[in-house]
Amino acid sequence: MTTPYENATSGVAARDEITKLLRRFGCAEIGFLDNYEEHEVLLVFKHRGRQMQLRASAKGWAALYLKEHPYNYRHKGGEQQHREKALAQGHVAINSILRDWVKGQIMAVECGMLSFNDVFLPFMLTHDGRTISERADQLGLLPAGAAP
């Protein structure tokens, strides 16, 4: 069985498409930050004066891949190399996942299925630099187990 995005080849192409989608949607500022220590990509953009921040984890994708493709003696290299390869592919995959997610959310807003706030409210930054979702979790406003 294949893991979604295991054959993705270019994070750069996905990022370029995200930028085009967000620019067409009216975003004024768009940026990506690679956090190699935490194995995350941070997508930040501003839409009509409201700052958004989406965090995507390569570790999460790698864990899914390793669950579906556990190490065995047939893999080249050792178990550690197998994990590192999964994490490296995760860094590519999360860009494609972000692209598809952004594309779907923008389409939902453009066709009137959801409002901008319905889609992006959890990712809006508050005055203290945290997302609304992080702030709600901190204040205990979310049900137990709702946070990742």
mmCIF file of N, CA and C in Angstrom:
data_model
loop_
_atom_site.group_PDB
_atom_site.id
_atom_site.type_symbol
_atom_site.label_atom_id
_atom_site.label_comp_id
_atom_site.label_asym_id
_atom_site.label_seq_id
_atom_site.Cartn_x
_atom_site.Cartn_y
_atom_site.Cartn_z
ATOM 1 N N MET A 1 0.849 -1.184 0.000
ATOM 2 C CA MET A 1 0.000 0.000 0.000
ATOM 3 C C MET A 1 0.889 1.241 0.000
ATOM 4 N N THR A 2 0.490 2.244 -0.757
ATOM 5 C CA THR A 2 1.289 3.463 -0.804
ATOM 6 C C THR A 2 0.729 4.504 0.152
ATOM 7 N N THR A 3 1.628 5.291 0.693
ATOM 8 C CA THR A 3 1.260 6.401 1.554
ATOM 9 C C THR A 3 1.038 7.614 0.661
ATOM 10 N N PRO A 4 -0.035 8.366 0.860
ATOM 11 C CA PRO A 4 -0.230 9.569 0.040
ATOM 12 C C PRO A 4 1.007 10.462 0.082
ATOM 13 N N TYR A 5 1.380 10.969 -1.071
ATOM 14 C CA TYR A 5 2.493 11.889 -1.254
ATOM 15 C C TYR A 5 3.863 11.237 -1.121
ATOM 16 N N GLU A 6 3.937 9.915 -1.076
ATOM 17 C CA GLU A 6 5.253 9.289 -0.942
ATOM 18 C C GLU A 6 6.078 9.438 -2.213
ATOM 19 N N ASN A 7 5.427 9.751 -3.329
ATOM 20 C CA ASN A 7 6.150 9.959 -4.578
ATOM 21 C C ASN A 7 6.262 11.429 -4.961
ATOM 22 N N ALA A 8 5.897 12.327 -4.054
ATOM 23 C CA ALA A 8 6.054 13.764 -4.321
ATOM 24 C C ALA A 8 7.536 14.050 -4.521
ATOM 25 N N THR A 9 7.834 14.923 -5.480
ATOM 26 C CA THR A 9 9.241 15.137 -5.820
ATOM 27 C C THR A 9 9.747 16.551 -5.602
ATOM 28 N N SER A 10 8.855 17.524 -5.504
ATOM 29 C CA SER A 10 9.368 18.889 -5.415
ATOM 30 C C SER A 10 8.548 19.749 -4.466
ATOM 31 N N GLY A 11 9.127 20.054 -3.340
ATOM 32 C CA GLY A 11 8.489 20.977 -2.430
ATOM 33 C C GLY A 11 8.463 22.386 -2.997
ATOM 34 N N VAL A 12 9.451 22.713 -3.828
ATOM 35 C CA VAL A 12 9.540 24.057 -4.408
ATOM 36 C C VAL A 12 8.352 24.330 -5.326
ATOM 37 N N ALA A 13 8.000 23.374 -6.168
ATOM 38 C CA ALA A 13 6.866 23.545 -7.084
ATOM 39 C C ALA A 13 5.573 23.723 -6.296
ATOM 40 N N ALA A 14 5.412 22.953 -5.229
ATOM 41 C CA ALA A 14 4.203 23.071 -4.397
ATOM 42 C C ALA A 14 4.149 24.443 -3.738
ATOM 43 N N ARG A 15 5.277 24.923 -3.253
ATOM 44 C CA ARG A 15 5.316 26.256 -2.629
ATOM 45 C C ARG A 15 5.002 27.348 -3.636
ATOM 46 N N ASP A 16 5.521 27.199 -4.834
ATOM 47 C CA ASP A 16 5.218 28.194 -5.879
ATOM 48 C C ASP A 16 3.723 28.232 -6.157
ATOM 49 N N GLU A 17 3.099 27.064 -6.198
ATOM 50 C CA GLU A 17 1.658 27.018 -6.459
ATOM 51 C C GLU A 17 0.873 27.618 -5.286
ATOM 52 N N ILE A 18 1.304 27.355 -4.055
ATOM 53 C CA ILE A 18 0.656 27.957 -2.884
ATOM 54 C C ILE A 18 0.723 29.472 -2.979
ATOM 55 N N THR A 19 1.881 29.983 -3.334
ATOM 56 C CA THR A 19 2.056 31.437 -3.462
ATOM 57 C C THR A 19 1.120 31.996 -4.521
ATOM 58 N N LYS A 20 1.026 31.343 -5.674
ATOM 59 C CA LYS A 20 0.126 31.798 -6.740
ATOM 60 C C LYS A 20 -1.326 31.777 -6.276
ATOM 61 N N LEU A 21 -1.728 30.699 -5.602
ATOM 62 C CA LEU A 21 -3.107 30.595 -5.106
ATOM 63 C C LEU A 21 -3.428 31.708 -4.110
ATOM 64 N N LEU A 22 -2.530 31.928 -3.167
ATOM 65 C CA LEU A 22 -2.777 32.943 -2.145
ATOM 66 C C LEU A 22 -2.732 34.362 -2.722
ATOM 67 N N ARG A 23 -1.850 34.605 -3.681
ATOM 68 C CA ARG A 23 -1.802 35.921 -4.335
ATOM 69 C C ARG A 23 -3.111 36.177 -5.077
ATOM 70 N N ARG A 24 -3.598 35.169 -5.796
ATOM 71 C CA ARG A 24 -4.859 35.302 -6.533
ATOM 72 C C ARG A 24 -6.019 35.541 -5.569
ATOM 73 N N PHE A 25 -5.915 34.986 -4.379
ATOM 74 C CA PHE A 25 -6.939 35.123 -3.347
ATOM 75 C C PHE A 25 -6.871 36.491 -2.656
ATOM 76 N N GLY A 26 -5.816 37.252 -2.915
ATOM 77 C CA GLY A 26 -5.712 38.595 -2.368
ATOM 78 C C GLY A 26 -4.767 38.746 -1.188
ATOM 79 N N CYS A 27 -3.914 37.783 -0.976
ATOM 80 C CA CYS A 27 -2.971 37.873 0.139
ATOM 81 C C CYS A 27 -1.813 38.791 -0.229
ATOM 82 N N ALA A 28 -1.446 39.650 0.719
ATOM 83 C CA ALA A 28 -0.418 40.649 0.477
ATOM 84 C C ALA A 28 0.976 40.140 0.834
ATOM 85 N N GLU A 29 1.085 39.351 1.866
ATOM 86 C CA GLU A 29 2.379 38.849 2.316
ATOM 87 C C GLU A 29 2.289 37.343 2.464
ATOM 88 N N ILE A 30 3.288 36.638 1.927
ATOM 89 C CA ILE A 30 3.308 35.175 1.985
ATOM 90 C C ILE A 30 4.742 34.745 2.251
ATOM 91 N N GLY A 31 4.918 33.831 3.188
ATOM 92 C CA GLY A 31 6.266 33.354 3.469
ATOM 93 C C GLY A 31 6.265 31.941 4.018
ATOM 94 N N PHE A 32 7.379 31.273 3.813
ATOM 95 C CA PHE A 32 7.590 29.922 4.319
ATOM 96 C C PHE A 32 8.811 29.942 5.223
ATOM 97 N N LEU A 33 8.735 29.205 6.302
ATOM 98 C CA LEU A 33 9.864 29.066 7.213
ATOM 99 C C LEU A 33 10.096 27.581 7.443
ATOM 100 N N ASP A 34 11.316 27.128 7.168
ATOM 101 C CA ASP A 34 11.670 25.735 7.412
ATOM 102 C C ASP A 34 12.351 25.649 8.768
ATOM 103 N N ASN A 35 11.766 24.852 9.659
ATOM 104 C CA ASN A 35 12.351 24.604 10.968
ATOM 105 C C ASN A 35 12.901 23.183 10.932
ATOM 106 N N TYR A 36 14.201 23.072 10.641
ATOM 107 C CA TYR A 36 14.807 21.757 10.480
ATOM 108 C C TYR A 36 14.989 21.043 11.813
ATOM 109 N N GLU A 37 15.103 21.789 12.885
ATOM 110 C CA GLU A 37 15.242 21.174 14.201
ATOM 111 C C GLU A 37 13.963 20.456 14.615
ATOM 112 N N GLU A 38 12.816 21.080 14.339
ATOM 113 C CA GLU A 38 11.515 20.491 14.685
ATOM 114 C C GLU A 38 10.892 19.726 13.520
ATOM 115 N N HIS A 39 11.532 19.778 12.360
ATOM 116 C CA HIS A 39 11.041 19.120 11.145
ATOM 117 C C HIS A 39 9.641 19.630 10.787
ATOM 118 N N GLU A 40 9.532 20.952 10.670
ATOM 119 C CA GLU A 40 8.255 21.593 10.364
ATOM 120 C C GLU A 40 8.437 22.632 9.265
ATOM 121 N N VAL A 41 7.340 22.912 8.603
ATOM 122 C CA VAL A 41 7.253 24.037 7.682
ATOM 123 C C VAL A 41 6.159 24.942 8.213
ATOM 124 N N LEU A 42 6.464 26.218 8.243
ATOM 125 C CA LEU A 42 5.510 27.221 8.699
ATOM 126 C C LEU A 42 5.118 28.066 7.495
ATOM 127 N N LEU A 43 3.826 28.115 7.209
ATOM 128 C CA LEU A 43 3.296 28.966 6.145
ATOM 129 C C LEU A 43 2.628 30.154 6.819
ATOM 130 N N VAL A 44 3.093 31.340 6.476
ATOM 131 C CA VAL A 44 2.549 32.571 7.049
ATOM 132 C C VAL A 44 2.050 33.434 5.898
ATOM 133 N N PHE A 45 0.850 34.002 6.064
ATOM 134 C CA PHE A 45 0.359 34.938 5.053
ATOM 135 C C PHE A 45 -0.579 35.946 5.692
ATOM 136 N N LYS A 46 -0.766 37.044 4.985
ATOM 137 C CA LYS A 46 -1.643 38.098 5.464
ATOM 138 C C LYS A 46 -2.745 38.305 4.438
ATOM 139 N N HIS A 47 -3.976 38.254 4.910
ATOM 140 C CA HIS A 47 -5.139 38.457 4.051
ATOM 141 C C HIS A 47 -5.997 39.561 4.646
ATOM 142 N N ARG A 48 -6.118 40.662 3.914
ATOM 143 C CA ARG A 48 -6.909 41.815 4.358
ATOM 144 C C ARG A 48 -6.533 42.254 5.772
ATOM 145 N N GLY A 49 -5.243 42.311 6.002
ATOM 146 C CA GLY A 49 -4.738 42.795 7.285
ATOM 147 C C GLY A 49 -4.698 41.767 8.399
ATOM 148 N N ARG A 50 -5.185 40.571 8.137
ATOM 149 C CA ARG A 50 -5.192 39.531 9.170
ATOM 150 C C ARG A 50 -4.079 38.529 8.902
ATOM 151 N N GLN A 51 -3.238 38.336 9.902
ATOM 152 C CA GLN A 51 -2.085 37.448 9.790
ATOM 153 C C GLN A 51 -2.491 36.006 10.107
ATOM 154 N N MET A 52 -2.078 35.073 9.244
ATOM 155 C CA MET A 52 -2.370 33.650 9.414
ATOM 156 C C MET A 52 -1.064 32.890 9.553
ATOM 157 N N GLN A 53 -1.135 31.760 10.262
ATOM 158 C CA GLN A 53 0.050 30.931 10.434
ATOM 159 C C GLN A 53 -0.360 29.459 10.476
ATOM 160 N N LEU A 54 0.136 28.672 9.522
ATOM 161 C CA LEU A 54 -0.138 27.240 9.468
ATOM 162 C C LEU A 54 1.169 26.491 9.662
ATOM 163 N N ARG A 55 1.171 25.543 10.572
ATOM 164 C CA ARG A 55 2.357 24.746 10.883
ATOM 165 C C ARG A 55 2.110 23.312 10.410
ATOM 166 N N ALA A 56 3.056 22.790 9.622
ATOM 167 C CA ALA A 56 2.935 21.427 9.104
ATOM 168 C C ALA A 56 4.156 20.621 9.533
ATOM 169 N N SER A 57 3.916 19.417 10.025
ATOM 170 C CA SER A 57 4.981 18.585 10.570
ATOM 171 C C SER A 57 5.383 17.459 9.621
ATOM 172 N N ALA A 58 6.665 17.420 9.289
ATOM 173 C CA ALA A 58 7.190 16.301 8.508
ATOM 174 C C ALA A 58 7.233 15.039 9.361
ATOM 175 N N LYS A 59 7.342 15.203 10.672
ATOM 176 C CA LYS A 59 7.369 14.044 11.580
ATOM 177 C C LYS A 59 6.055 13.268 11.503
ATOM 178 N N GLY A 60 4.957 13.989 11.411
ATOM 179 C CA GLY A 60 3.663 13.332 11.327
ATOM 180 C C GLY A 60 3.539 12.492 10.075
ATOM 181 N N TRP A 61 3.968 13.056 8.947
ATOM 182 C CA TRP A 61 3.910 12.292 7.704
ATOM 183 C C TRP A 61 4.851 11.095 7.782
ATOM 184 N N ALA A 62 6.065 11.293 8.304
ATOM 185 C CA ALA A 62 7.042 10.207 8.402
ATOM 186 C C ALA A 62 6.515 9.077 9.291
ATOM 187 N N ALA A 63 5.828 9.423 10.377
ATOM 188 C CA ALA A 63 5.267 8.404 11.265
ATOM 189 C C ALA A 63 4.217 7.567 10.521
ATOM 190 N N LEU A 64 3.386 8.234 9.723
ATOM 191 C CA LEU A 64 2.391 7.506 8.930
ATOM 192 C C LEU A 64 3.080 6.577 7.931
ATOM 193 N N TYR A 65 4.092 7.099 7.267
ATOM 194 C CA TYR A 65 4.833 6.290 6.287
ATOM 195 C C TYR A 65 5.466 5.072 6.957
ATOM 196 N N LEU A 66 6.119 5.288 8.095
ATOM 197 C CA LEU A 66 6.797 4.184 8.784
ATOM 198 C C LEU A 66 5.809 3.152 9.321
ATOM 199 N N LYS A 67 4.610 3.591 9.646
ATOM 200 C CA LYS A 67 3.574 2.656 10.095
ATOM 201 C C LYS A 67 3.152 1.747 8.936
ATOM 202 N N GLU A 68 3.042 2.339 7.746
ATOM 203 C CA GLU A 68 2.630 1.569 6.580
ATOM 204 C C GLU A 68 3.785 0.820 5.922
ATOM 205 N N HIS A 69 5.020 1.298 6.163
ATOM 206 C CA HIS A 69 6.221 0.690 5.570
ATOM 207 C C HIS A 69 7.274 0.474 6.658
ATOM 208 N N PRO A 70 7.015 -0.434 7.594
ATOM 209 C CA PRO A 70 7.994 -0.646 8.671
ATOM 210 C C PRO A 70 9.313 -1.194 8.119
ATOM 211 N N TYR A 71 10.358 -0.936 8.851
ATOM 212 C CA TYR A 71 11.674 -1.418 8.438
ATOM 213 C C TYR A 71 11.697 -2.945 8.467
ATOM 214 N N ASN A 72 12.365 -3.515 7.456
ATOM 215 C CA ASN A 72 12.647 -4.950 7.465
ATOM 216 C C ASN A 72 13.978 -5.176 6.757
ATOM 217 N N TYR A 73 14.445 -6.379 6.756
ATOM 218 C CA TYR A 73 15.773 -6.699 6.225
ATOM 219 C C TYR A 73 15.913 -6.407 4.732
ATOM 220 N N ARG A 74 14.811 -6.271 4.012
ATOM 221 C CA ARG A 74 14.881 -6.022 2.562
ATOM 222 C C ARG A 74 15.205 -4.574 2.218
ATOM 223 N N HIS A 75 15.075 -3.662 3.188
ATOM 224 C CA HIS A 75 15.388 -2.252 2.920
ATOM 225 C C HIS A 75 16.900 -2.052 2.852
ATOM 226 N N LYS A 76 17.308 -1.194 1.953
ATOM 227 C CA LYS A 76 18.730 -0.855 1.860
ATOM 228 C C LYS A 76 19.102 -0.001 3.065
ATOM 229 N N GLY A 77 20.277 -0.224 3.611
ATOM 230 C CA GLY A 77 20.728 0.534 4.769
ATOM 231 C C GLY A 77 20.091 0.007 6.046
ATOM 232 N N GLY A 78 20.354 0.668 7.110
ATOM 233 C CA GLY A 78 19.834 0.248 8.404
ATOM 234 C C GLY A 78 18.501 0.886 8.734
ATOM 235 N N GLU A 79 18.016 0.549 9.917
ATOM 236 C CA GLU A 79 16.731 1.071 10.372
ATOM 237 C C GLU A 79 16.759 2.586 10.527
ATOM 238 N N GLN A 80 17.874 3.120 11.051
ATOM 239 C CA GLN A 80 17.993 4.573 11.217
ATOM 240 C C GLN A 80 17.948 5.277 9.858
ATOM 241 N N GLN A 81 18.607 4.719 8.883
ATOM 242 C CA GLN A 81 18.599 5.295 7.535
ATOM 243 C C GLN A 81 17.184 5.261 6.950
ATOM 244 N N HIS A 82 16.451 4.210 7.226
ATOM 245 C CA HIS A 82 15.061 4.089 6.766
ATOM 246 C C HIS A 82 14.214 5.215 7.382
ATOM 247 N N ARG A 83 14.399 5.473 8.681
ATOM 248 C CA ARG A 83 13.662 6.559 9.344
ATOM 249 C C ARG A 83 14.053 7.928 8.787
ATOM 250 N N GLU A 84 15.343 8.131 8.556
ATOM 251 C CA GLU A 84 15.813 9.410 8.011
ATOM 252 C C GLU A 84 15.274 9.652 6.601
ATOM 253 N N LYS A 85 15.202 8.589 5.813
ATOM 254 C CA LYS A 85 14.652 8.704 4.457
ATOM 255 C C LYS A 85 13.170 9.089 4.512
ATOM 256 N N ALA A 86 12.428 8.486 5.449
ATOM 257 C CA ALA A 86 11.010 8.821 5.610
ATOM 258 C C ALA A 86 10.846 10.276 6.028
ATOM 259 N N LEU A 87 11.685 10.743 6.924
ATOM 260 C CA LEU A 87 11.608 12.134 7.376
ATOM 261 C C LEU A 87 11.961 13.099 6.245
ATOM 262 N N ALA A 88 12.966 12.755 5.447
ATOM 263 C CA ALA A 88 13.336 13.600 4.303
ATOM 264 C C ALA A 88 12.186 13.695 3.306
ATOM 265 N N GLN A 89 11.524 12.565 3.034
ATOM 266 C CA GLN A 89 10.372 12.595 2.127
ATOM 267 C C GLN A 89 9.229 13.368 2.765
ATOM 268 N N GLY A 90 9.117 13.309 4.081
ATOM 269 C CA GLY A 90 8.099 14.084 4.788
ATOM 270 C C GLY A 90 8.245 15.571 4.551
ATOM 271 N N HIS A 91 9.482 16.046 4.479
ATOM 272 C CA HIS A 91 9.718 17.470 4.214
ATOM 273 C C HIS A 91 9.211 17.868 2.833
ATOM 274 N N VAL A 92 9.301 16.959 1.880
ATOM 275 C CA VAL A 92 8.772 17.221 0.534
ATOM 276 C C VAL A 92 7.256 17.082 0.549
ATOM 277 N N ALA A 93 6.766 16.032 1.171
ATOM 278 C CA ALA A 93 5.334 15.729 1.165
ATOM 279 C C ALA A 93 4.497 16.827 1.804
ATOM 280 N N ILE A 94 4.973 17.400 2.913
ATOM 281 C CA ILE A 94 4.139 18.384 3.599
ATOM 282 C C ILE A 94 3.914 19.633 2.768
ATOM 283 N N ASN A 95 4.839 19.942 1.874
ATOM 284 C CA ASN A 95 4.600 21.073 0.974
ATOM 285 C C ASN A 95 3.455 20.760 0.018
ATOM 286 N N SER A 96 3.411 19.553 -0.492
ATOM 287 C CA SER A 96 2.319 19.151 -1.385
ATOM 288 C C SER A 96 0.994 19.066 -0.634
ATOM 289 N N ILE A 97 1.043 18.599 0.597
ATOM 290 C CA ILE A 97 -0.169 18.527 1.411
ATOM 291 C C ILE A 97 -0.696 19.925 1.693
ATOM 292 N N LEU A 98 0.208 20.838 2.048
ATOM 293 C CA LEU A 98 -0.208 22.233 2.267
ATOM 294 C C LEU A 98 -0.827 22.821 1.003
ATOM 295 N N ARG A 99 -0.214 22.548 -0.142
ATOM 296 C CA ARG A 99 -0.747 23.061 -1.412
ATOM 297 C C ARG A 99 -2.173 22.582 -1.627
ATOM 298 N N ASP A 100 -2.393 21.290 -1.461
ATOM 299 C CA ASP A 100 -3.724 20.743 -1.682
ATOM 300 C C ASP A 100 -4.728 21.262 -0.659
ATOM 301 N N TRP A 101 -4.293 21.428 0.583
ATOM 302 C CA TRP A 101 -5.172 21.948 1.626
ATOM 303 C C TRP A 101 -5.562 23.399 1.329
ATOM 304 N N VAL A 102 -4.565 24.225 0.989
ATOM 305 C CA VAL A 102 -4.841 25.629 0.671
ATOM 306 C C VAL A 102 -5.775 25.721 -0.526
ATOM 307 N N LYS A 103 -5.505 24.933 -1.551
ATOM 308 C CA LYS A 103 -6.339 24.941 -2.760
ATOM 309 C C LYS A 103 -7.787 24.586 -2.408
ATOM 310 N N GLY A 104 -7.983 23.562 -1.601
ATOM 311 C CA GLY A 104 -9.325 23.146 -1.212
ATOM 312 C C GLY A 104 -10.045 24.184 -0.367
ATOM 313 N N GLN A 105 -9.327 24.792 0.570
ATOM 314 C CA GLN A 105 -9.943 25.782 1.449
ATOM 315 C C GLN A 105 -10.320 27.047 0.684
ATOM 316 N N ILE A 106 -9.447 27.480 -0.201
ATOM 317 C CA ILE A 106 -9.751 28.664 -1.004
ATOM 318 C C ILE A 106 -10.956 28.393 -1.902
ATOM 319 N N MET A 107 -11.019 27.208 -2.479
ATOM 320 C CA MET A 107 -12.167 26.847 -3.324
ATOM 321 C C MET A 107 -13.453 26.856 -2.504
ATOM 322 N N ALA A 108 -13.394 26.345 -1.275
ATOM 323 C CA ALA A 108 -14.584 26.331 -0.411
ATOM 324 C C ALA A 108 -15.058 27.754 -0.118
ATOM 325 N N VAL A 109 -14.135 28.675 0.061
ATOM 326 C CA VAL A 109 -14.497 30.080 0.314
ATOM 327 C C VAL A 109 -15.036 30.713 -0.959
ATOM 328 N N GLU A 110 -14.337 30.522 -2.080
ATOM 329 C CA GLU A 110 -14.737 31.156 -3.334
ATOM 330 C C GLU A 110 -16.107 30.701 -3.826
ATOM 331 N N CYS A 111 -16.465 29.457 -3.597
ATOM 332 C CA CYS A 111 -17.763 28.986 -4.082
ATOM 333 C C CYS A 111 -18.864 29.166 -3.041
ATOM 334 N N GLY A 112 -18.534 29.765 -1.905
ATOM 335 C CA GLY A 112 -19.546 30.073 -0.896
ATOM 336 C C GLY A 112 -19.914 28.920 0.015
ATOM 337 N N MET A 113 -19.191 27.840 -0.064
ATOM 338 C CA MET A 113 -19.478 26.704 0.795
ATOM 339 C C MET A 113 -19.154 27.028 2.252
ATOM 340 N N LEU A 114 -18.051 27.744 2.471
ATOM 341 C CA LEU A 114 -17.630 28.171 3.806
ATOM 342 C C LEU A 114 -17.192 29.630 3.736
ATOM 343 N N SER A 115 -17.246 30.296 4.874
ATOM 344 C CA SER A 115 -16.742 31.670 4.922
ATOM 345 C C SER A 115 -15.241 31.650 5.178
ATOM 346 N N PHE A 116 -14.603 32.772 4.940
ATOM 347 C CA PHE A 116 -13.169 32.891 5.219
ATOM 348 C C PHE A 116 -12.891 32.547 6.674
ATOM 349 N N ASN A 117 -13.709 33.080 7.584
ATOM 350 C CA ASN A 117 -13.506 32.809 9.010
ATOM 351 C C ASN A 117 -13.711 31.339 9.351
ATOM 352 N N ASP A 118 -14.690 30.687 8.711
ATOM 353 C CA ASP A 118 -14.907 29.259 8.957
ATOM 354 C C ASP A 118 -13.637 28.460 8.673
ATOM 355 N N VAL A 119 -12.948 28.835 7.615
ATOM 356 C CA VAL A 119 -11.779 28.090 7.176
ATOM 357 C C VAL A 119 -10.516 28.488 7.935
ATOM 358 N N PHE A 120 -10.280 29.783 8.058
ATOM 359 C CA PHE A 120 -8.975 30.246 8.524
ATOM 360 C C PHE A 120 -8.933 30.747 9.967
ATOM 361 N N LEU A 121 -10.066 30.853 10.645
ATOM 362 C CA LEU A 121 -10.073 31.371 12.009
ATOM 363 C C LEU A 121 -9.082 30.659 12.945
ATOM 364 N N PRO A 122 -8.987 29.340 12.929
ATOM 365 C CA PRO A 122 -8.047 28.698 13.859
ATOM 366 C C PRO A 122 -6.591 29.104 13.643
ATOM 367 N N PHE A 123 -6.277 29.612 12.445
ATOM 368 C CA PHE A 123 -4.902 29.927 12.097
ATOM 369 C C PHE A 123 -4.577 31.414 12.196
ATOM 370 N N MET A 124 -5.559 32.239 12.533
ATOM 371 C CA MET A 124 -5.320 33.670 12.701
ATOM 372 C C MET A 124 -4.482 33.900 13.942
ATOM 373 N N LEU A 125 -3.571 34.866 13.836
ATOM 374 C CA LEU A 125 -2.708 35.173 14.968
ATOM 375 C C LEU A 125 -3.380 36.178 15.895
ATOM 376 N N THR A 126 -3.225 35.939 17.184
ATOM 377 C CA THR A 126 -3.731 36.859 18.201
ATOM 378 C C THR A 126 -2.651 37.896 18.499
ATOM 379 N N HIS A 127 -2.982 38.849 19.370
ATOM 380 C CA HIS A 127 -2.040 39.923 19.695
ATOM 381 C C HIS A 127 -0.740 39.404 20.310
ATOM 382 N N ASP A 128 -0.756 38.212 20.914
ATOM 383 C CA ASP A 128 0.458 37.687 21.547
ATOM 384 C C ASP A 128 1.244 36.739 20.626
ATOM 385 N N GLY A 129 0.861 36.655 19.333
ATOM 386 C CA GLY A 129 1.613 35.870 18.363
ATOM 387 C C GLY A 129 1.243 34.407 18.277
ATOM 388 N N ARG A 130 0.259 33.969 19.035
ATOM 389 C CA ARG A 130 -0.208 32.588 18.946
ATOM 390 C C ARG A 130 -1.443 32.539 18.066
ATOM 391 N N THR A 131 -1.699 31.357 17.521
ATOM 392 C CA THR A 131 -2.912 31.214 16.718
ATOM 393 C C THR A 131 -4.117 31.160 17.655
ATOM 394 N N ILE A 132 -5.271 31.423 17.102
ATOM 395 C CA ILE A 132 -6.506 31.344 17.892
ATOM 396 C C ILE A 132 -6.691 29.930 18.427
ATOM 397 N N SER A 133 -6.337 28.942 17.636
ATOM 398 C CA SER A 133 -6.444 27.556 18.080
ATOM 399 C C SER A 133 -5.542 27.292 19.289
ATOM 400 N N GLU A 134 -4.301 27.767 19.232
ATOM 401 C CA GLU A 134 -3.380 27.594 20.364
ATOM 402 C C GLU A 134 -3.893 28.324 21.603
ATOM 403 N N ARG A 135 -4.421 29.512 21.388
ATOM 404 C CA ARG A 135 -4.938 30.315 22.503
ATOM 405 C C ARG A 135 -6.165 29.639 23.135
ATOM 406 N N ALA A 136 -7.070 29.122 22.313
ATOM 407 C CA ALA A 136 -8.261 28.433 22.826
ATOM 408 C C ALA A 136 -7.862 27.186 23.611
ATOM 409 N N ASP A 137 -6.854 26.489 23.118
ATOM 410 C CA ASP A 137 -6.371 25.307 23.824
ATOM 411 C C ASP A 137 -5.775 25.696 25.177
ATOM 412 N N GLN A 138 -4.997 26.763 25.191
ATOM 413 C CA GLN A 138 -4.380 27.235 26.428
ATOM 414 C C GLN A 138 -5.433 27.639 27.464
ATOM 415 N N LEU A 139 -6.501 28.249 27.011
ATOM 416 C CA LEU A 139 -7.558 28.707 27.914
ATOM 417 C C LEU A 139 -8.529 27.590 28.297
ATOM 418 N N GLY A 140 -8.344 26.404 27.743
ATOM 419 C CA GLY A 140 -9.204 25.282 28.063
ATOM 420 C C GLY A 140 -10.564 25.358 27.389
ATOM 421 N N LEU A 141 -10.629 26.066 26.261
ATOM 422 C CA LEU A 141 -11.906 26.233 25.554
ATOM 423 C C LEU A 141 -12.216 25.063 24.618
ATOM 424 N N LEU A 142 -11.223 24.239 24.353
ATOM 425 C CA LEU A 142 -11.428 23.103 23.453
ATOM 426 C C LEU A 142 -11.668 21.842 24.273
ATOM 427 N N PRO A 143 -12.500 20.946 23.762
ATOM 428 C CA PRO A 143 -12.725 19.689 24.484
ATOM 429 C C PRO A 143 -11.427 18.890 24.599
ATOM 430 N N ALA A 144 -11.321 18.094 25.620
ATOM 431 C CA ALA A 144 -10.129 17.262 25.812
ATOM 432 C C ALA A 144 -9.903 16.376 24.594
ATOM 433 N N GLY A 145 -8.655 16.288 24.177
ATOM 434 C CA GLY A 145 -8.324 15.449 23.028
ATOM 435 C C GLY A 145 -8.516 16.137 21.694
ATOM 436 N N ALA A 146 -8.970 17.394 21.672
ATOM 437 C CA ALA A 146 -9.197 18.082 20.403
ATOM 438 C C ALA A 146 -7.894 18.588 19.796
ATOM 439 N N ALA A 147 -6.920 18.904 20.635
ATOM 440 C CA ALA A 147 -5.646 19.415 20.124
ATOM 441 C C ALA A 147 -4.792 18.248 19.644
ATOM 442 N N PRO A 148 -3.934 18.491 18.613
ATOM 443 C CA PRO A 148 -3.092 17.405 18.099
ATOM 444 C C PRO A 148 -2.060 16.977 19.124
#
